[in-house]
PDB file of C-alpha atoms in Angstrom:
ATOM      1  CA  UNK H   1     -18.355  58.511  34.229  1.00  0.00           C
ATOM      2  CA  UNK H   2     -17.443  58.316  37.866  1.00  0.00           C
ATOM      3  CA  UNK H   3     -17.894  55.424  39.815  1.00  0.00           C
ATOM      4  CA  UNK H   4     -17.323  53.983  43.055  1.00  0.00           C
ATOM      5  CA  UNK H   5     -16.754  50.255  44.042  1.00  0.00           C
ATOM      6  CA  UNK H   6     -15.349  48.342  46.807  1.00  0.00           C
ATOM      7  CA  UNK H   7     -11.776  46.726  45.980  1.00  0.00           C
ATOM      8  CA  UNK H   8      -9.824  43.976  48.124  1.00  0.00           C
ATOM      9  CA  UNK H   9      -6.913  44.913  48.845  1.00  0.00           C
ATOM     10  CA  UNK H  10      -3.236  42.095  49.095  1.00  0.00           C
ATOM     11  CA  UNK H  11      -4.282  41.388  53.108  1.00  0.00           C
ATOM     12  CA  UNK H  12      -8.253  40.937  52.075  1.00  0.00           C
ATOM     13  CA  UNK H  13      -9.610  44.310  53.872  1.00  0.00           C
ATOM     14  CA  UNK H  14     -11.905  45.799  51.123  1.00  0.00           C
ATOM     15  CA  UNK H  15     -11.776  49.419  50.753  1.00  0.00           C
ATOM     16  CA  UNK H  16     -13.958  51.984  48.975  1.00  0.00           C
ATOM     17  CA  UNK H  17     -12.855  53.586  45.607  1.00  0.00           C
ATOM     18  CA  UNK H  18     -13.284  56.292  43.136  1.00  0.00           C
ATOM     19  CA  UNK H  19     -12.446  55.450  39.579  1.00  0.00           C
ATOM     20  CA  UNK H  20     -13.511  57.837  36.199  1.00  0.00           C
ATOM     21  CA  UNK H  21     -14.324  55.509  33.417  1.00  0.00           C
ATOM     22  CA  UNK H  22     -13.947  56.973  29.984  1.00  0.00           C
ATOM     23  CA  UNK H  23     -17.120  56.596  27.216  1.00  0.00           C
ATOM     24  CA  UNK H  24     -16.330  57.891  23.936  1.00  0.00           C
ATOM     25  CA  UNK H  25     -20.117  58.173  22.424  1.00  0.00           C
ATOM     26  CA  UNK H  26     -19.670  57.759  18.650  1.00  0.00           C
ATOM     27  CA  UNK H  27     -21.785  59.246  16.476  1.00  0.00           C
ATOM     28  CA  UNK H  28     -24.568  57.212  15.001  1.00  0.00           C
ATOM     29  CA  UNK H  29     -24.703  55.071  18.425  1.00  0.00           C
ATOM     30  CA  UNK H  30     -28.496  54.257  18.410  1.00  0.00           C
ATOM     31  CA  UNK H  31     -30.359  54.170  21.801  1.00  0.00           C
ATOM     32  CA  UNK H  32     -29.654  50.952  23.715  1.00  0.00           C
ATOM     33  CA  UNK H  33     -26.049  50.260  22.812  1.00  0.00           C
ATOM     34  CA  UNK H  34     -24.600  48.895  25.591  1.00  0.00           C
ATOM     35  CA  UNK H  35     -20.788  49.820  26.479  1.00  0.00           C
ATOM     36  CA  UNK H  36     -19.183  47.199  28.674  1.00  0.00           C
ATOM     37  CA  UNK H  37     -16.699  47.637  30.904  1.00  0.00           C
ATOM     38  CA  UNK H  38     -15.366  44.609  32.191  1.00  0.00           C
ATOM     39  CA  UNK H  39     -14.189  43.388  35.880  1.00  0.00           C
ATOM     40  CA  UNK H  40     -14.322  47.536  36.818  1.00  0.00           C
ATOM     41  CA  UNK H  41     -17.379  46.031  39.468  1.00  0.00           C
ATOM     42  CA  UNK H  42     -17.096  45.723  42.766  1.00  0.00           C
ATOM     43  CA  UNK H  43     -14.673  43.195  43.965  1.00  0.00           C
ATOM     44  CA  UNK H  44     -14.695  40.076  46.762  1.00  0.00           C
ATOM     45  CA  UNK H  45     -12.409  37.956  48.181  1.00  0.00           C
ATOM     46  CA  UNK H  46     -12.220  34.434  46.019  1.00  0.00           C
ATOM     47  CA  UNK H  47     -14.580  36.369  42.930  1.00  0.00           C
ATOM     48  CA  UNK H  48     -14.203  37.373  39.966  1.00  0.00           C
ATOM     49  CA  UNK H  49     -15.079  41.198  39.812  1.00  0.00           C
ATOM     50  CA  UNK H  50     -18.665  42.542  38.430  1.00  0.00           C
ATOM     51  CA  UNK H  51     -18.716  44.318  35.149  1.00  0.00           C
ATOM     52  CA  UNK H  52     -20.181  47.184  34.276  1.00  0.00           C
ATOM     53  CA  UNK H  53     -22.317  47.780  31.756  1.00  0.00           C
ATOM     54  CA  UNK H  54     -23.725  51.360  30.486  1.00  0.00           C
ATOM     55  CA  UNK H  55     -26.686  51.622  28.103  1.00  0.00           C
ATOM     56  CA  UNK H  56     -27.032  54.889  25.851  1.00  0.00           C
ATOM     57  CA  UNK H  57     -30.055  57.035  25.512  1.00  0.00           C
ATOM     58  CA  UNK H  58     -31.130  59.185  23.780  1.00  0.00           C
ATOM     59  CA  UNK H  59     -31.344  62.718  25.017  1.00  0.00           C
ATOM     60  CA  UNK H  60     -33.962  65.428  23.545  1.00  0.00           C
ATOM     61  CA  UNK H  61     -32.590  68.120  21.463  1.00  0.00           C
ATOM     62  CA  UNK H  62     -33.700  71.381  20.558  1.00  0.00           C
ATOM     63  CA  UNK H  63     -33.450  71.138  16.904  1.00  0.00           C
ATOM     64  CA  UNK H  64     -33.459  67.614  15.982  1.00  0.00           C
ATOM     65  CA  UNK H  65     -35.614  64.095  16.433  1.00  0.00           C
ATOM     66  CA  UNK H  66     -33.894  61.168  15.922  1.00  0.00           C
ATOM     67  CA  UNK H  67     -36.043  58.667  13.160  1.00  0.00           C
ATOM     68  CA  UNK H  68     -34.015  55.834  12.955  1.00  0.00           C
ATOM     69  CA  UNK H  69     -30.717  56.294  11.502  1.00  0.00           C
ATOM     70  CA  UNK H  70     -31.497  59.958  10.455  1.00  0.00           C
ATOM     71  CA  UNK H  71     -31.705  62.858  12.563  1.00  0.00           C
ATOM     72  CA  UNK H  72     -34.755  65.406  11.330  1.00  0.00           C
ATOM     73  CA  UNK H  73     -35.110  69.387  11.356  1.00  0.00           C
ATOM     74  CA  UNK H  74     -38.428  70.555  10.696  1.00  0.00           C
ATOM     75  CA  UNK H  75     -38.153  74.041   9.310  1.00  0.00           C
ATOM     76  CA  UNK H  76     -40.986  76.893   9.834  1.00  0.00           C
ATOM     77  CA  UNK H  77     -41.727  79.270   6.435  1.00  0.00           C
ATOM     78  CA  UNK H  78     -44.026  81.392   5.576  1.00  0.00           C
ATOM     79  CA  UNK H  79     -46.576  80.547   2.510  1.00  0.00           C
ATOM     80  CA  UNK H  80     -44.580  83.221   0.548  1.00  0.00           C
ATOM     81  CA  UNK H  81     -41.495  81.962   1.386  1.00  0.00           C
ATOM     82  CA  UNK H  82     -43.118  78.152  -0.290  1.00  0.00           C
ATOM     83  CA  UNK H  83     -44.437  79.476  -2.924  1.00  0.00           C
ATOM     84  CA  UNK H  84     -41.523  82.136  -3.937  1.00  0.00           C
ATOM     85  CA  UNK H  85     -38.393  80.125  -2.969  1.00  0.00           C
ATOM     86  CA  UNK H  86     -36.492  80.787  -0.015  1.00  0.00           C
ATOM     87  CA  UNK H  87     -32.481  80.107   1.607  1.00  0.00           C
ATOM     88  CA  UNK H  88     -33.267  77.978   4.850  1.00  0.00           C
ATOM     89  CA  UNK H  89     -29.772  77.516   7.248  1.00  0.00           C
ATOM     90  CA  UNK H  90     -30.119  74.499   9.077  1.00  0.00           C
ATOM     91  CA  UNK H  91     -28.344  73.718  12.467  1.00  0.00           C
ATOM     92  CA  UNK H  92     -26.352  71.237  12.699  1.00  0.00           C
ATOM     93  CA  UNK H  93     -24.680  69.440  16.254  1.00  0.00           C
ATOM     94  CA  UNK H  94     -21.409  71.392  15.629  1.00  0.00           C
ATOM     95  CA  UNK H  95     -23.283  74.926  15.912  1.00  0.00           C
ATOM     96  CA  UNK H  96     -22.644  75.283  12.158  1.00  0.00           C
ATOM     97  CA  UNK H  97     -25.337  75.818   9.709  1.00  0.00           C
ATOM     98  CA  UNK H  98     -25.964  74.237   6.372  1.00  0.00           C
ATOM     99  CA  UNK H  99     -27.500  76.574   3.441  1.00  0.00           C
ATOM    100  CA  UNK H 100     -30.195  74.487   1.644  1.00  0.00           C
ATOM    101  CA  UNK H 101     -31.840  76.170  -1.542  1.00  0.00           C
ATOM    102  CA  UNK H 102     -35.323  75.967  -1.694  1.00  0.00           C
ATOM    103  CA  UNK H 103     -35.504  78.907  -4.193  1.00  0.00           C
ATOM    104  CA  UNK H 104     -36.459  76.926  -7.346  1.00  0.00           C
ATOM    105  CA  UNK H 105     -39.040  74.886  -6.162  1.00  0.00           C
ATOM    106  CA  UNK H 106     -43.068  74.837  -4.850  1.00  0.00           C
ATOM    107  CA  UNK H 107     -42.521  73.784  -1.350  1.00  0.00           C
ATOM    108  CA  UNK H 108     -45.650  71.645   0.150  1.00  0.00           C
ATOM    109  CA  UNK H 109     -45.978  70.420   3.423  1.00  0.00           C
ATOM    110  CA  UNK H 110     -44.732  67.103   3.068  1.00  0.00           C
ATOM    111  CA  UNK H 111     -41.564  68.532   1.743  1.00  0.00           C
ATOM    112  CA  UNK H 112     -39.026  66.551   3.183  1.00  0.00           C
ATOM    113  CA  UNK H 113     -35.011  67.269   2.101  1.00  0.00           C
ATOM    114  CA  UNK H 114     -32.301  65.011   3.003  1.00  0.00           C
ATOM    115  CA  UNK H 115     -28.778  66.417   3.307  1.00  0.00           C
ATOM    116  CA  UNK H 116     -25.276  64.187   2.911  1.00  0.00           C
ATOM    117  CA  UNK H 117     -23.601  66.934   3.895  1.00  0.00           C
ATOM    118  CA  UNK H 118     -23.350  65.427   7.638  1.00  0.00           C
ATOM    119  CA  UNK H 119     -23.654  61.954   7.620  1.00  0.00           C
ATOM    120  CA  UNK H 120     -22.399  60.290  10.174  1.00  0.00           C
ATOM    121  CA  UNK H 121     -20.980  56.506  10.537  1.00  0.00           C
ATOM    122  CA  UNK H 122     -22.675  53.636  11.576  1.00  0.00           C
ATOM    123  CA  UNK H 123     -20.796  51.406  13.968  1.00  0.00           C
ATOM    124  CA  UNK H 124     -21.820  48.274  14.165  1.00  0.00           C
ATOM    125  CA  UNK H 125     -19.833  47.180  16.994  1.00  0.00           C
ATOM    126  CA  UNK H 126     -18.574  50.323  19.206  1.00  0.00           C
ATOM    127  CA  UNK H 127     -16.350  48.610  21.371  1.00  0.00           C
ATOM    128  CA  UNK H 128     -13.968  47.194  18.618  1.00  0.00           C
ATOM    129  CA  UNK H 129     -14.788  49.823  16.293  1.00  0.00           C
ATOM    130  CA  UNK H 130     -15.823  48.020  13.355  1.00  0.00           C
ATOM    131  CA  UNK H 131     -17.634  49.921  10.939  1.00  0.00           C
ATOM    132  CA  UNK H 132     -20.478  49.240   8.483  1.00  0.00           C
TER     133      UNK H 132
END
């Protein structure tokens, strides 16, 4: 992220300046983690310097909705496909795709399947990196 703030230089003119702060979203960050970035603020003569402070959101996807922790596909099929079986790929955020085999089973339409195949970590604190 690219910011600009005013700095004081040694003979106390202050001076505009560009500086790129680096965010390394993890995944599993829920919405409203804040990432703190401190005394990178703007800057006065005799004070300390601001932080900043960034606040995640969530952005829309094409293929998934995030539900808490979990991230949800909903698939399309036809009726023969839930009645007969059928080999759904799903997307994942790579651009991979996992197979799931729905091909011995009546699917209804409160189906719901949970893959492990791509869970992700849960950070409970993403600026030391402590995980749960």
């Amino acid at each position: 992220m690219k910011i600009s703030r005013r700095v004081v230089a040694n003979d106390g003119t202050a001076k505009k300046e560009e500086k790129v702060l680096t965010i390394n979203v993890k995944p599993g960050w829920k919405s409203g983690t804040k990432i703190t970035f401190q005394r990178e603020g703007d800057q006065a003569p005799n004070k300390i310097p601001a932080d900043i402070v960034f606040i995640i959101r969530d952005k829309p996807h094409q293929h998934f909705k995030r539900e808490g922790p979990d991230l949800r596909h909903t698939c399309k099929i036809t009726l023969k496909e839930a009645l007969c079986g059928v080999l759904v790929d799903i997307p994942t955020l790579t651009g991979e795709k996992i197979p799931i085999n729905l091909a011995n089973e009546v699917i209804k339409p409160t189906t719901v399947k949970k893959s492990q195949a791509m869970a992700y970590l849960f950070l409970r604190n993403p600026q030391n990196g402590e995980t749960s």
